[in-house]
mmCIF file of C-alpha atoms in Angstrom:
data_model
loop_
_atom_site.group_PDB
_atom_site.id
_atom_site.type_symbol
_atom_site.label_atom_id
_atom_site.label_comp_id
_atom_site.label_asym_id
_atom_site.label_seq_id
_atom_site.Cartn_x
_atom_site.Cartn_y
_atom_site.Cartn_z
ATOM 1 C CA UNK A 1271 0.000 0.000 0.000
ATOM 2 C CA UNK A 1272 3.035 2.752 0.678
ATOM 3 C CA UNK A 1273 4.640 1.601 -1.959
ATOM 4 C CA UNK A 1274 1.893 2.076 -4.240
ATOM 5 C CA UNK A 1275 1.041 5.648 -3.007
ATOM 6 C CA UNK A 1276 4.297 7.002 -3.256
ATOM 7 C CA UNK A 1277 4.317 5.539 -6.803
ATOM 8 C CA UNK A 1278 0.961 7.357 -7.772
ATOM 9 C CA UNK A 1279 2.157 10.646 -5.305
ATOM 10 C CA UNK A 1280 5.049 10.999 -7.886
ATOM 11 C CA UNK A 1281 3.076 11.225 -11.235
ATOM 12 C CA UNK A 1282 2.736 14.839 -12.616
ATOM 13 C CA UNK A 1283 -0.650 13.938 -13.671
ATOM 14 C CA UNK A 1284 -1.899 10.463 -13.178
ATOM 15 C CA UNK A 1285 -4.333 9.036 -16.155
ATOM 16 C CA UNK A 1286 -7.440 7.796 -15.195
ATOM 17 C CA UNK A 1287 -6.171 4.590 -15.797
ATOM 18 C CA UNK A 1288 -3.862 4.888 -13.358
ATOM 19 C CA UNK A 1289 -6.007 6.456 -10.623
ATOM 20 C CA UNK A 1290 -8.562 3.734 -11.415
ATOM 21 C CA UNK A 1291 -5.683 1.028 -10.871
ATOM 22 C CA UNK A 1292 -4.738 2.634 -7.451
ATOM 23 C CA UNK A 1293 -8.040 2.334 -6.532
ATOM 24 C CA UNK A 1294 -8.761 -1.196 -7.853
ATOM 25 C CA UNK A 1295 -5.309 -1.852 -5.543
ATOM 26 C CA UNK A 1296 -5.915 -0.302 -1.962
ATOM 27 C CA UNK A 1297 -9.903 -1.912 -1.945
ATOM 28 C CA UNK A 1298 -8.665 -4.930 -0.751
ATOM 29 C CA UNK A 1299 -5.759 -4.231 1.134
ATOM 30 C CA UNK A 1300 -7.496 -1.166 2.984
ATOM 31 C CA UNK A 1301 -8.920 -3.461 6.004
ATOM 32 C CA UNK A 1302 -5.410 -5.310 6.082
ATOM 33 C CA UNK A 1303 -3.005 -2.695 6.372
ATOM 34 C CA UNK A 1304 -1.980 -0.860 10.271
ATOM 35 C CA UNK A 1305 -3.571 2.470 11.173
ATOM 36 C CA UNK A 1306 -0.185 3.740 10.961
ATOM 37 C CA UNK A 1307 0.008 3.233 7.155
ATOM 38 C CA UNK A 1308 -3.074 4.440 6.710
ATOM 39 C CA UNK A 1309 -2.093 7.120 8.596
ATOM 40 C CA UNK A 1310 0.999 7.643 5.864
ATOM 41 C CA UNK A 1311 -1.552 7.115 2.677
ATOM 42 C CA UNK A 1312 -3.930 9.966 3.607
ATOM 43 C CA UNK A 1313 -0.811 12.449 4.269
ATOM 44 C CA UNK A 1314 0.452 11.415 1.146
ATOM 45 C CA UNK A 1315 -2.329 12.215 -0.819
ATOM 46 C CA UNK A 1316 -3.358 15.111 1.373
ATOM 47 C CA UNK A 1317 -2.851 17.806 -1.584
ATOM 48 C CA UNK A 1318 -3.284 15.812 -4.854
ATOM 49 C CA UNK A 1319 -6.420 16.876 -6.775
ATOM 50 C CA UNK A 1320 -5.918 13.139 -8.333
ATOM 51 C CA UNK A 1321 -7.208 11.028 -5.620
ATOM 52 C CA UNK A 1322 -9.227 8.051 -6.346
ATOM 53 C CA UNK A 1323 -12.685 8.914 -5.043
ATOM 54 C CA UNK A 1324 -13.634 5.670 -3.643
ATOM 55 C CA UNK A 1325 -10.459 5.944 -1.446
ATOM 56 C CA UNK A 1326 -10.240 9.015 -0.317
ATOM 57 C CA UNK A 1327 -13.875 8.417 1.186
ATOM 58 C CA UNK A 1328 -12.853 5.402 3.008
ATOM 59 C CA UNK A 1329 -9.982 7.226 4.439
ATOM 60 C CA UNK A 1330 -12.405 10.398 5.488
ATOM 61 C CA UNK A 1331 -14.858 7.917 7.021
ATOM 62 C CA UNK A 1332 -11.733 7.123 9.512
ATOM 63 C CA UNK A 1333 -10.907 8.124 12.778
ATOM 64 C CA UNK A 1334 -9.921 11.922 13.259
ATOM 65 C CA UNK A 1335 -6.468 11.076 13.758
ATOM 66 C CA UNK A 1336 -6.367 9.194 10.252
ATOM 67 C CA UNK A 1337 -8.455 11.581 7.808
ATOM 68 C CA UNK A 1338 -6.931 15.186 9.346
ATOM 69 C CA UNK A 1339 -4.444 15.415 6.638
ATOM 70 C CA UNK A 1340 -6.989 15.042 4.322
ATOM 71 C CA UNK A 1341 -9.730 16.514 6.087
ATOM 72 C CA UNK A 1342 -7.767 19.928 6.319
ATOM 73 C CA UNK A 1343 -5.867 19.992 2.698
ATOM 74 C CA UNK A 1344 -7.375 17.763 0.272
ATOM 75 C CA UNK A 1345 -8.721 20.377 -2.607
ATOM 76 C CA UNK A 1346 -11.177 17.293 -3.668
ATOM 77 C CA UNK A 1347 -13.127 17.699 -0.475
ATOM 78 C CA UNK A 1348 -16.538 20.892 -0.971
ATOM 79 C CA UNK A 1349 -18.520 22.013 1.806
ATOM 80 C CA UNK A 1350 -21.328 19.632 0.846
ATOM 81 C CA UNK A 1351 -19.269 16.946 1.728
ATOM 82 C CA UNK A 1352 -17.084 18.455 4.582
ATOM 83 C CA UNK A 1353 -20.470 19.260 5.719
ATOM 84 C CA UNK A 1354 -21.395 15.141 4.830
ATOM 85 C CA UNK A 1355 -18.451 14.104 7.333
ATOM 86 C CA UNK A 1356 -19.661 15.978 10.403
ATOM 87 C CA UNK A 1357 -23.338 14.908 9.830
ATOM 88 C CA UNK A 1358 -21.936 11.256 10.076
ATOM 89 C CA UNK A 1359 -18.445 11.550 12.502
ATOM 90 C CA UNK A 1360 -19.779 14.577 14.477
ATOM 91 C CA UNK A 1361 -17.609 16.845 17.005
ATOM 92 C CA UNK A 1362 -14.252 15.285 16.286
ATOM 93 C CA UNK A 1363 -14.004 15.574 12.583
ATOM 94 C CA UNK A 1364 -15.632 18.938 12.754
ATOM 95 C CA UNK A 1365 -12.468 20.005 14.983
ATOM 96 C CA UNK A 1366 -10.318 18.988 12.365
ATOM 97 C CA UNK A 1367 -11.997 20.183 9.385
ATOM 98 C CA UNK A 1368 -12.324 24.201 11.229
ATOM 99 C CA UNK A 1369 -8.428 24.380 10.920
ATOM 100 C CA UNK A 1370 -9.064 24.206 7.009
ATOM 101 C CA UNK A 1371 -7.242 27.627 5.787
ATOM 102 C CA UNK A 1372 -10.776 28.950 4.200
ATOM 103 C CA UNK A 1373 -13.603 27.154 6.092
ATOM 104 C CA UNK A 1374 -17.327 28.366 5.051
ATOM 105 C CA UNK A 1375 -19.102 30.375 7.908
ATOM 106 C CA UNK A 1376 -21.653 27.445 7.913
ATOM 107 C CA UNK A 1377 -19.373 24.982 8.577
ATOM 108 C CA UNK A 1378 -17.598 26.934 11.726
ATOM 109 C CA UNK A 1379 -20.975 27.228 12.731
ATOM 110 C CA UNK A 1380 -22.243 24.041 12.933
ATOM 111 C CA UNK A 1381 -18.417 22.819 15.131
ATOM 112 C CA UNK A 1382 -19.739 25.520 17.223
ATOM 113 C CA UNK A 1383 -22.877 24.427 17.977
ATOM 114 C CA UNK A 1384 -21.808 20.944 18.518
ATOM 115 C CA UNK A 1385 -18.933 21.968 20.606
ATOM 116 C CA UNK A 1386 -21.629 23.952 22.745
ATOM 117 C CA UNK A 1387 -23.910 21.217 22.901
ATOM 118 C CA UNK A 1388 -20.973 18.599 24.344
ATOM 119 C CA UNK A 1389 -20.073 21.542 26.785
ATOM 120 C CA UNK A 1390 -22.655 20.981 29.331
ATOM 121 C CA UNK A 1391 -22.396 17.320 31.548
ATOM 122 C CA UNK A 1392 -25.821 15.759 32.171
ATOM 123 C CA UNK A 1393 -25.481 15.723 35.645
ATOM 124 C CA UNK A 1394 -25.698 19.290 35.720
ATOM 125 C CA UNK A 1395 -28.943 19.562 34.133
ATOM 126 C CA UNK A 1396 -30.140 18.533 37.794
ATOM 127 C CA UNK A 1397 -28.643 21.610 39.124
ATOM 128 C CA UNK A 1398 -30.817 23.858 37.511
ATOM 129 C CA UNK A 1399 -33.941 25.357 38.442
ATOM 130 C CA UNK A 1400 -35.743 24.885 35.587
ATOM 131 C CA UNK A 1401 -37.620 21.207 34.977
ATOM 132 C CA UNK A 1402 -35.399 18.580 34.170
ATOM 133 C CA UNK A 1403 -36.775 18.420 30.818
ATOM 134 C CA UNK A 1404 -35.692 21.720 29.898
ATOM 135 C CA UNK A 1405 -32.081 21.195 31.134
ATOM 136 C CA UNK A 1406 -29.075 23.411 30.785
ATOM 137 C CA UNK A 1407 -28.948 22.509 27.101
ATOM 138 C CA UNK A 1408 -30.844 25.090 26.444
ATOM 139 C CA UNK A 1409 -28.770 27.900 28.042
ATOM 140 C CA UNK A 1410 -25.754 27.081 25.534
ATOM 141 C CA UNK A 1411 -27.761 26.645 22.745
ATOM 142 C CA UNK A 1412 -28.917 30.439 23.351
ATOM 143 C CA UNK A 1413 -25.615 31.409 23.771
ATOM 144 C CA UNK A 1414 -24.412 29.910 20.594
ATOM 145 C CA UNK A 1415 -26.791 32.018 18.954
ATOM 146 C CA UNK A 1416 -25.972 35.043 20.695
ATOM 147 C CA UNK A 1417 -22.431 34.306 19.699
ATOM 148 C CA UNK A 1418 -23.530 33.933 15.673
ATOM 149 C CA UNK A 1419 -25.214 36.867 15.988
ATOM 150 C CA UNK A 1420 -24.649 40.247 14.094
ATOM 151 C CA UNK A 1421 -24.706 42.631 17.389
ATOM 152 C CA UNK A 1422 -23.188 40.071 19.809
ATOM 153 C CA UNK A 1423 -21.435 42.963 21.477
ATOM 154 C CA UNK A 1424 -24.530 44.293 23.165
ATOM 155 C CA UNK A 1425 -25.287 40.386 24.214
ATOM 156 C CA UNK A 1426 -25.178 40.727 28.130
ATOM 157 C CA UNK A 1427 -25.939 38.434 30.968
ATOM 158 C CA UNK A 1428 -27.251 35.049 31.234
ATOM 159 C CA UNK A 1429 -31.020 33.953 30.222
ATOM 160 C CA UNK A 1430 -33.127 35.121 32.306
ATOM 161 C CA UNK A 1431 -35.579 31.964 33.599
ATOM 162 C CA UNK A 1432 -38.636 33.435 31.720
ATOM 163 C CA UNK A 1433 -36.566 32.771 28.790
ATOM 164 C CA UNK A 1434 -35.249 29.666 29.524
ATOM 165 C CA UNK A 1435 -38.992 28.427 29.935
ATOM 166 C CA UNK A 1436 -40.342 30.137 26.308
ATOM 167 C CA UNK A 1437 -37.095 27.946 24.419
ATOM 168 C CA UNK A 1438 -38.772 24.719 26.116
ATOM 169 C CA UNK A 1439 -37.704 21.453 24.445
ATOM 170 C CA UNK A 1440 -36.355 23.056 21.505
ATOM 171 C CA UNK A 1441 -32.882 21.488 22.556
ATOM 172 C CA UNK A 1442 -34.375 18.467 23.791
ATOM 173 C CA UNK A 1443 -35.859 17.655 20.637
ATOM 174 C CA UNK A 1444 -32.551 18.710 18.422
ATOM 175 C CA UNK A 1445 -31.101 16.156 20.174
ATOM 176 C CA UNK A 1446 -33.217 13.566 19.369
ATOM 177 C CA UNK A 1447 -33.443 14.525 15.692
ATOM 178 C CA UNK A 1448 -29.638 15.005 15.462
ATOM 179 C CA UNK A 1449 -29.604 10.664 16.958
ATOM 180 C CA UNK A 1450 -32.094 9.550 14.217
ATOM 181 C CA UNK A 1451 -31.110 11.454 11.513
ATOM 182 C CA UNK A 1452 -27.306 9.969 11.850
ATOM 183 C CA UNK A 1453 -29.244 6.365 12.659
ATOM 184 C CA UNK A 1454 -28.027 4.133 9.815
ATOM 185 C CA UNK A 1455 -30.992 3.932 8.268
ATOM 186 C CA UNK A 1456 -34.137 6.350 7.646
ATOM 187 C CA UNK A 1457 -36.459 5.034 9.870
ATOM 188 C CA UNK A 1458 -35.507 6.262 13.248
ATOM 189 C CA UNK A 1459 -35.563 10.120 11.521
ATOM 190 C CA UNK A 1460 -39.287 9.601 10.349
ATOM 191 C CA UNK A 1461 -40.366 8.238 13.887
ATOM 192 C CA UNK A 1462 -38.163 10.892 15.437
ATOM 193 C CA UNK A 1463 -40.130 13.655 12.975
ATOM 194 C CA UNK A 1464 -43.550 12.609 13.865
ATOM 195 C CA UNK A 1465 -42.860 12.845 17.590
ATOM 196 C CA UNK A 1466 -41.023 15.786 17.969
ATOM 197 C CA UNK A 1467 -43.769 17.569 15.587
ATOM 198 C CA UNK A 1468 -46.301 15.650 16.856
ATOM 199 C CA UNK A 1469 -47.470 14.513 13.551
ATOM 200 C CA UNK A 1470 -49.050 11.260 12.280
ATOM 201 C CA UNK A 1471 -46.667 9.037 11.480
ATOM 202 C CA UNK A 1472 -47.683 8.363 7.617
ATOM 203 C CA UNK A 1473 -47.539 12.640 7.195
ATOM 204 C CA UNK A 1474 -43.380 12.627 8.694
ATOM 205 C CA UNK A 1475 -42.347 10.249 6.502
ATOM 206 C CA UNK A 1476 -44.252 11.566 3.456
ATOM 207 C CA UNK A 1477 -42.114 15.121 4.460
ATOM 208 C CA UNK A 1478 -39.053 13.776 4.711
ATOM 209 C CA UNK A 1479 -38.922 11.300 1.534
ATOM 210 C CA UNK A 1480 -39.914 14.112 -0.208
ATOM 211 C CA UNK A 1481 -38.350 15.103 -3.417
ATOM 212 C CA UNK A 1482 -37.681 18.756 -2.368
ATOM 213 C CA UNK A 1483 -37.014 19.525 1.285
ATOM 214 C CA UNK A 1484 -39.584 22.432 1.647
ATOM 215 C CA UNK A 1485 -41.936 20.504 3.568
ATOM 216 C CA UNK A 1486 -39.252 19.964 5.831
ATOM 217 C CA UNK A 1487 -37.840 22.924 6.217
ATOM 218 C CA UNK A 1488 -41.290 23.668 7.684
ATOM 219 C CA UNK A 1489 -41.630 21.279 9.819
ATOM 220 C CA UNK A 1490 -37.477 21.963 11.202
ATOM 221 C CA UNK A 1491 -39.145 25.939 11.332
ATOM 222 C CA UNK A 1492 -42.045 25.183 13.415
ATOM 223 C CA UNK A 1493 -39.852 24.050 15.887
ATOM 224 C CA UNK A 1494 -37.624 27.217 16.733
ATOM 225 C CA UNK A 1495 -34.870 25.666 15.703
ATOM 226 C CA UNK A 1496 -31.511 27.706 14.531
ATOM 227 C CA UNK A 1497 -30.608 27.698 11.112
ATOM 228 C CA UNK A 1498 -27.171 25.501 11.807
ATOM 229 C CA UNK A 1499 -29.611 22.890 13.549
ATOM 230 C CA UNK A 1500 -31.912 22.993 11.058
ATOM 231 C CA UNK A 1501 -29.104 22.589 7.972
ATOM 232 C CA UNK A 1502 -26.961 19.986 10.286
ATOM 233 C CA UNK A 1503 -30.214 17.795 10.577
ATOM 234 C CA UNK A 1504 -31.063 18.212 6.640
ATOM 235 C CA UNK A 1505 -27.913 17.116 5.498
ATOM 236 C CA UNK A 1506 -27.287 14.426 8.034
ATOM 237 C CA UNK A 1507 -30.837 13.287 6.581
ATOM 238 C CA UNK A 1508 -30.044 13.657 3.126
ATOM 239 C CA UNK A 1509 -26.624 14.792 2.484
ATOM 240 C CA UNK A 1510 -26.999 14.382 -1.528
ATOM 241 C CA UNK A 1511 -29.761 17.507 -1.301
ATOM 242 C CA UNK A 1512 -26.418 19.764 -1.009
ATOM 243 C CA UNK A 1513 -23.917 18.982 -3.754
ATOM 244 C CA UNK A 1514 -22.461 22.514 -4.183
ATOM 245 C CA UNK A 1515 -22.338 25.634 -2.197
ATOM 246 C CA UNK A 1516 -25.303 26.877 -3.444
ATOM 247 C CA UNK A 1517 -27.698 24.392 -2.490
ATOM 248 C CA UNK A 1518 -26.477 25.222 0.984
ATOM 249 C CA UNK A 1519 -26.813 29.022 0.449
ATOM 250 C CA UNK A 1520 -30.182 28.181 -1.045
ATOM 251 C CA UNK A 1521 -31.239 26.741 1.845
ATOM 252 C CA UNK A 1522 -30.524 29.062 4.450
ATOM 253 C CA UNK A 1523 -32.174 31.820 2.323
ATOM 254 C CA UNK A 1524 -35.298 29.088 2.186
ATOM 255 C CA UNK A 1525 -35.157 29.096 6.366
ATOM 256 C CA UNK A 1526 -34.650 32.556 7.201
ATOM 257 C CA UNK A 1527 -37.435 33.814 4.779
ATOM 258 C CA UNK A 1528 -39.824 31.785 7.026
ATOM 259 C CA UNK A 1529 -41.439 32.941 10.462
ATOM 260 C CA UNK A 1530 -41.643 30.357 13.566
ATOM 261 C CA UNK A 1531 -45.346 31.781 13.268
ATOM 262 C CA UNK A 1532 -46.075 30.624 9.478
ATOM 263 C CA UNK A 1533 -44.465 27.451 10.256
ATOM 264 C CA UNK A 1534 -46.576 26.254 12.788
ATOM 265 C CA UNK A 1535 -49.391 28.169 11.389
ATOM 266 C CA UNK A 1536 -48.942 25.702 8.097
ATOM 267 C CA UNK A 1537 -48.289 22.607 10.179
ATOM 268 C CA UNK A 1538 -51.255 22.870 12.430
ATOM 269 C CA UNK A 1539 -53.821 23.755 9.191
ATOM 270 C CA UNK A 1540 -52.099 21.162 6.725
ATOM 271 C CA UNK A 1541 -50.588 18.482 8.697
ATOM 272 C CA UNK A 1542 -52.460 18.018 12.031
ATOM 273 C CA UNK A 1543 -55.964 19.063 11.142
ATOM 274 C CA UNK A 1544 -58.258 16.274 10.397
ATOM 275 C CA UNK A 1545 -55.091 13.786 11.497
ATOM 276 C CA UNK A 1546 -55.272 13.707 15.668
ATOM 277 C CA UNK A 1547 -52.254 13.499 17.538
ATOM 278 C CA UNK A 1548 -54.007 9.850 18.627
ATOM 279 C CA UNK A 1549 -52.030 8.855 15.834
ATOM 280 C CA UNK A 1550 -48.919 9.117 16.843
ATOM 281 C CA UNK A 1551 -49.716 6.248 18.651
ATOM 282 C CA UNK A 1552 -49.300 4.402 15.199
ATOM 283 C CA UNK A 1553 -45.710 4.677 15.221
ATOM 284 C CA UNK A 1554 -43.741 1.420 14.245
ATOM 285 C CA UNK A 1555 -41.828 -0.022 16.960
ATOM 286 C CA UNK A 1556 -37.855 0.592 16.641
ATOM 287 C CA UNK A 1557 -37.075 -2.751 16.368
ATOM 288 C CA UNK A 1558 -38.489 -2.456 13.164
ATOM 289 C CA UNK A 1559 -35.927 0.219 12.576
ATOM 290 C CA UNK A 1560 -33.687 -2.746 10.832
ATOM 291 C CA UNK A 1561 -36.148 -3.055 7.779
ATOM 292 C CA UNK A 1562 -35.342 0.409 6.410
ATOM 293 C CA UNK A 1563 -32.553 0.168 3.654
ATOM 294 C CA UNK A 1564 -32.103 3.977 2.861
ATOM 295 C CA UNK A 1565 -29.242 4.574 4.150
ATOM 296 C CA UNK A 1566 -27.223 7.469 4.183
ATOM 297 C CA UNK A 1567 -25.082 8.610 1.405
ATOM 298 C CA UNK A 1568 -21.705 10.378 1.980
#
């Protein structure tokens, strides 16, 4: 395998014959070889714009300490699919990937609001005040956004409980979106929808197998959510909606041209009406979680 790489590192400009061959080559020795080599293959082809696709996914898809050559120098690698790798490896390869020399806002974004939401141990949330439910949680997730925000400056003070009690769940329910939608399968995100929306179980799924996301942004809207929660939970759902910067961009636009108040407003006329929330009660059990084959795609 080293030998191999550094053969294909020292062509000017490898044919695709030869990039196919290197590829054909490290498939079946990829699961055979040490960390430590694979270690030396993804510094190796850290800067080449010529890397076999199929590899340099398998070598993203590794631990932090493996991919970080790759994950902060590869040219090959957009912010779809930098985005793509935190959805699916979370907090440590979005360390990695913010000491990229030009890193998209979203992207530092969403480290910080996963960094933020790892700060705070559970066993504090039975230190606070407010009910368990509401947890601590949701005092860094309002800090994040007073952080992100254009006049953070004149940001002073901590919540004040009043304002701890109108964010609610919203954190609570993040979370468990955040868990289902990086489930290996679909499943868990539709159940996940329909609860946290409290929707009929048919009407989530229909929203989120959608061809276009706008019924989902919707439904993300409806539940205060930020616009980095909302994104991080689209793409970990279905990273291939947001092949090129401008999907992204697209998106956000999409999310911020919405009100909390039209988004409930449409859920609770279109959605709920007519439906019950008795029929929630229809959910599938998770042990049929296994039964669901769309699975995620990098």
């Amino acid at each position: 395998m080293r030998a191999a790489v550094s053969a294909f590192a020292s062509l000017t400009r490898p044919s695709r014959r030869e990039i196919r061959q290197l590829d054909q080559l490290a498939a079946p020795l990829f699961d055979k070889v040490p960390a430590e080599t694979l270690r030396y293959v993804a510094a190796v082809l850290s800067e080449s714009r010529y890397t076999p696709p199929a590899l340099l996914a398998r070598l993203c898809d590794q631990s932090a300490d493996i991919a970080a050559p790759l994950l902060i120098r590869s040219p090959l690698l957009g912010d779809a699919a930098l985005l793509g790798l935190i959805a699916r490896h979370g907090l440590t390869h979005a360390r990695v990937i913010k000491r990229r020399p030009r890193v998209h806002p979203t992207i530092i974004q969403v480290g910080r609001l996963l960094e933020t939401t790892a700060a705070r141990p559970p066993e504090q949330v039975a230190q606070t005040p407010v009910p368990a439910s509401r947890g601590l949680a949701d005092l860094a997730r309002h800090r994040l956004l007073q952080t992100m925000s254009d006049n953070e400056n004149a940001a002073t003070g901590a919540l004040s409980p009043d304002n701890q009690a109108d964010e609610g769940h919203d954190d609570e329910r993040f979370r468990k979106l955040r868990a289902a939608a990086l489930a290996e399968n679909r499943e868990p995100f539709f159940r996940a929808l329909a609860e946290t929306v409290s929707l009929p179980y048919d009407t989530a799924r229909m929203i989120a197998r959608a061809r276009t996301y706008d019924d989902l942004l919707v439904a993300l809207r409806s539940l205060d959510l930020s616009e980095e929660q909302a994104f991080l939970l689209a793409c970990a759902a279905s990273p291939w909606r947001f092949p090129q910067r401008r999907n992204i961009r697209l998106f956000l636009e999409k999310f911020r041209s919405i009100s909390r108040e039209a988004a409930r407003a449409r859920v609770d006329s279109d959605w709920r009406d007519g439906a019950g929330r008795s029929d929630r009660a229809a959910l599938p059990p998770a042990e049929n979680d296994a039964g669901v084959t769309a699975a995620l795609r990098a």
